[in-house]
Short mmCIF file of N, CA and C in Angstrom, two decimals:
data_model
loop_
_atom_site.label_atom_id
_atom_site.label_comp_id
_atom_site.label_asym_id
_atom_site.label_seq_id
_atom_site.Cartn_x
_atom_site.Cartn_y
_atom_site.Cartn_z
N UNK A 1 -21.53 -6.85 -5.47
CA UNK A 1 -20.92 -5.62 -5.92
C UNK A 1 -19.48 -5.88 -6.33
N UNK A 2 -19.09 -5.14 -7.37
CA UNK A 2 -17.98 -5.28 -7.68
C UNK A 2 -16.82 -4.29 -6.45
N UNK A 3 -15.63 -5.46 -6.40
CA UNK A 3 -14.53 -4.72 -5.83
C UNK A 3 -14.85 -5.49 -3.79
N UNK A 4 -16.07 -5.95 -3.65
CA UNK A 4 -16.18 -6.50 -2.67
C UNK A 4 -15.77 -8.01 -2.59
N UNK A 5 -15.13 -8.77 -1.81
CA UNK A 5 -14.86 -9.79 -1.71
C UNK A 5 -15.21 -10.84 -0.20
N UNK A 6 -16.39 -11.46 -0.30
CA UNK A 6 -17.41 -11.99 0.64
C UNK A 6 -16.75 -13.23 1.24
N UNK A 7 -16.92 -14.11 2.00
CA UNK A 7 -16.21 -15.12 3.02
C UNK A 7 -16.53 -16.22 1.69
N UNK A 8 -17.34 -16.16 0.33
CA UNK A 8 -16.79 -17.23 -0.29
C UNK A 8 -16.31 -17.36 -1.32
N UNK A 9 -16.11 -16.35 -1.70
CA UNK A 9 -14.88 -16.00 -2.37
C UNK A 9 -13.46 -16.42 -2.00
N UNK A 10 -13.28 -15.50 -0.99
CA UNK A 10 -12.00 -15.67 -0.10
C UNK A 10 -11.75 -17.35 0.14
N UNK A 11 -12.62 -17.62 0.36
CA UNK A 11 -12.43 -19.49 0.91
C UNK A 11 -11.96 -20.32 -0.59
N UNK A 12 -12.26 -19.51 -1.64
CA UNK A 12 -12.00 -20.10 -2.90
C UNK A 12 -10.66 -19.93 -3.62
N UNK A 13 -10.71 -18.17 -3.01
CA UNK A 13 -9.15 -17.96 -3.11
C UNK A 13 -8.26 -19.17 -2.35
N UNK A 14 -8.35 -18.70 -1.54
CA UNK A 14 -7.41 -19.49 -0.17
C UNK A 14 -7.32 -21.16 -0.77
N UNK A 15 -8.27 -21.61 -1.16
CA UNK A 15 -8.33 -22.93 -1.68
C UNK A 15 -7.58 -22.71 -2.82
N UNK A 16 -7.34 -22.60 -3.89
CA UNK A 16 -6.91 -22.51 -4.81
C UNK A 16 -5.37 -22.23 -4.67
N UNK A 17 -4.89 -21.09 -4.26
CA UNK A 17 -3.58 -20.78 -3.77
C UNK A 17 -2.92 -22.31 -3.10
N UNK A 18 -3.57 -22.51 -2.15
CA UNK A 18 -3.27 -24.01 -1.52
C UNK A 18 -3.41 -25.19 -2.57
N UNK A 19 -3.70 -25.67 -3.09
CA UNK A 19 -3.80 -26.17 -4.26
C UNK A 19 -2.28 -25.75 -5.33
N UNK A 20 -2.10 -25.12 -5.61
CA UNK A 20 -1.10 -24.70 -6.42
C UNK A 20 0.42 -24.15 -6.01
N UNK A 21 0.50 -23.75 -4.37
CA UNK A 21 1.69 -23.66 -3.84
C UNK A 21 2.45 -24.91 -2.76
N UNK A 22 0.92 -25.48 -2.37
CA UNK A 22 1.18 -26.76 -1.65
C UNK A 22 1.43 -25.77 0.14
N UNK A 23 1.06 -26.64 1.10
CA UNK A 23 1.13 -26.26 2.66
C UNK A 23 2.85 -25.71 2.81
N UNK A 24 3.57 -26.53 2.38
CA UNK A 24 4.91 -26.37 2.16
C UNK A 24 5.18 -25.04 2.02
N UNK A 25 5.02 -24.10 1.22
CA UNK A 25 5.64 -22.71 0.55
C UNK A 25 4.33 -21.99 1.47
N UNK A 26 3.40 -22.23 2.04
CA UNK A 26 2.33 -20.88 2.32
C UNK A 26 2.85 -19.79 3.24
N UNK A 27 3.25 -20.46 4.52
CA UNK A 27 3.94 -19.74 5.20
C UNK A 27 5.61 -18.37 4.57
N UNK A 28 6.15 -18.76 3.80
CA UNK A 28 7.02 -17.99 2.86
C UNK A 28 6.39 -17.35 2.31
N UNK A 29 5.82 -17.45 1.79
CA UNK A 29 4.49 -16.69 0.32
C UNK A 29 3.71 -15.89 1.33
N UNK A 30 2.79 -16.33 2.65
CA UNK A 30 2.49 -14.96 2.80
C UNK A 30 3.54 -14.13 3.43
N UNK A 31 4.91 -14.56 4.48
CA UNK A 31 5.83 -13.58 4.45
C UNK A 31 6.16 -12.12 3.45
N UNK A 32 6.41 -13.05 2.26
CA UNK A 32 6.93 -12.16 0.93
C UNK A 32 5.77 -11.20 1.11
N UNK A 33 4.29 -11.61 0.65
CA UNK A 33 3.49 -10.54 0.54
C UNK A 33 3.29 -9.79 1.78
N UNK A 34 3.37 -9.96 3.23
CA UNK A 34 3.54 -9.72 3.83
C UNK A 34 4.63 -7.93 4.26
N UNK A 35 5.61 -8.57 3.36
CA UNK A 35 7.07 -7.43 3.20
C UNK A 35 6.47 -6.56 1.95
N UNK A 36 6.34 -7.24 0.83
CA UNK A 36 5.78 -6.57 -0.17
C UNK A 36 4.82 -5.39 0.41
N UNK A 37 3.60 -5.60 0.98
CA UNK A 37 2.77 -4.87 1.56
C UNK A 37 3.17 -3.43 2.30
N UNK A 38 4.10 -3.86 3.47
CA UNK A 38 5.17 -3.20 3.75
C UNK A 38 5.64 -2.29 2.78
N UNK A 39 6.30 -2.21 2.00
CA UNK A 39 6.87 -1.59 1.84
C UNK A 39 6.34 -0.73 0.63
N UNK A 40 5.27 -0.99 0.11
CA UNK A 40 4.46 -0.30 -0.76
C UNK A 40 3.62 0.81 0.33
N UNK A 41 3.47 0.18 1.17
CA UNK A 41 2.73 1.11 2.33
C UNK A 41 4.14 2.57 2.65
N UNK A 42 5.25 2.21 3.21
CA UNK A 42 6.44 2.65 3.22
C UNK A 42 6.40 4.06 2.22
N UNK A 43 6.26 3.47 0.66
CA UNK A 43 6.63 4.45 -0.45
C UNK A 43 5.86 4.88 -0.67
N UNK A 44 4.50 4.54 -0.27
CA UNK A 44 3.51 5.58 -0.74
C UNK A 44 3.15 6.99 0.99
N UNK A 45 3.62 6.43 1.93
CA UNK A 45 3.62 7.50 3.23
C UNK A 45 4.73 8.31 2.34
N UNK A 46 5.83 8.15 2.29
CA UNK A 46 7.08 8.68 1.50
C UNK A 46 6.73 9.84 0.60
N UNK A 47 5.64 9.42 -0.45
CA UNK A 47 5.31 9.92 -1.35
C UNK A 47 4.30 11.13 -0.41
N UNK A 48 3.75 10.59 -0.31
CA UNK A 48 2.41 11.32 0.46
C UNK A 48 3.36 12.93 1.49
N UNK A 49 4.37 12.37 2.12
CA UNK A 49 5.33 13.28 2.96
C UNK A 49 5.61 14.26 2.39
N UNK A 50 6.90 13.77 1.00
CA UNK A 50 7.06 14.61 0.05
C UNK A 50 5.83 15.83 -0.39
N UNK A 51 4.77 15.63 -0.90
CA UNK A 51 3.65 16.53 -1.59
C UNK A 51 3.50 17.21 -0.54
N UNK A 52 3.16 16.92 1.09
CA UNK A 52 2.71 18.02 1.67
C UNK A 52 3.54 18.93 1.84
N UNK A 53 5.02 18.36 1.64
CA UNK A 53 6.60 19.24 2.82
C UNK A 53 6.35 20.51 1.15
N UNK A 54 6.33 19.62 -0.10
CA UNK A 54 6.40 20.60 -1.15
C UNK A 54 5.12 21.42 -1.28
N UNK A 55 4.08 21.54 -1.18
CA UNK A 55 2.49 21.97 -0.86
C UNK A 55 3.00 23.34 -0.15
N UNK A 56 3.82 22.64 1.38
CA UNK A 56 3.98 23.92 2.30
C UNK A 56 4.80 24.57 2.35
N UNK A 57 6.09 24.31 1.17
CA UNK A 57 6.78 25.65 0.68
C UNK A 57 6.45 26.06 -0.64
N UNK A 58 5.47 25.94 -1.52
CA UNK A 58 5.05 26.70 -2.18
C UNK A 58 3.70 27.79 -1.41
N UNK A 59 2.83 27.14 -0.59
CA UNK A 59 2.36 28.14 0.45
C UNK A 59 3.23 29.21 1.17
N UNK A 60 4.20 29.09 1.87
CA UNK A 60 5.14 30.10 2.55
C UNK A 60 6.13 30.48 1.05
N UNK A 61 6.00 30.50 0.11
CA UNK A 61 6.50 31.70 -0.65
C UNK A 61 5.28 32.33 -1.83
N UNK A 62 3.81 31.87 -1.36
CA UNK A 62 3.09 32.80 -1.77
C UNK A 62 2.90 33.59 -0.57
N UNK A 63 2.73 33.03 0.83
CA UNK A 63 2.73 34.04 2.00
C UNK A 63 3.94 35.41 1.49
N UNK A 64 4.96 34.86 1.51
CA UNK A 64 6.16 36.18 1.10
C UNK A 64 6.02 36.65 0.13
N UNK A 65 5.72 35.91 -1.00
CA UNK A 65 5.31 37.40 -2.25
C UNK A 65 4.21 38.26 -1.90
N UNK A 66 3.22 37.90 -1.35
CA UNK A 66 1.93 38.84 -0.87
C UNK A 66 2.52 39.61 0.21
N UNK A 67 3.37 40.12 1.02
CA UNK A 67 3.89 40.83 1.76
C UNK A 67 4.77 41.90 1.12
#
């Protein structure tokens, strides 16, 4: 299926990456993505915060116009 990624795949990834960054840089490289991850996770809670806080004051000023 598309969008699934099975133990040999992954082993091909992983091989390949190693191959082309060398043992040397892996540990850094997954750091970075590591932070990267982070912080995309970060801006999208952020985002997600924002819509509801705005969601629930356009709710409490249709509550007050209907009164």
């Amino acid at each position: 299926m598309f969008g699934k990624i099975g133990m040999g795949e992954l082993m091909l990834v992983l091989c390949i990456v190693l191959l082309i960054f060398g043992p040397s840089k892996l540990p850094s490289l997954a750091k970075s993505i590591g932070q990267a991850v982070k912080e995309f996770r970060k801006g999208a809670s952020n985002i997600s915060k924002e819509l509801d806080d705005l969601s629930k004051e356009d709710d409490n000023k249709d509550n007050k116009s209907e009164k």
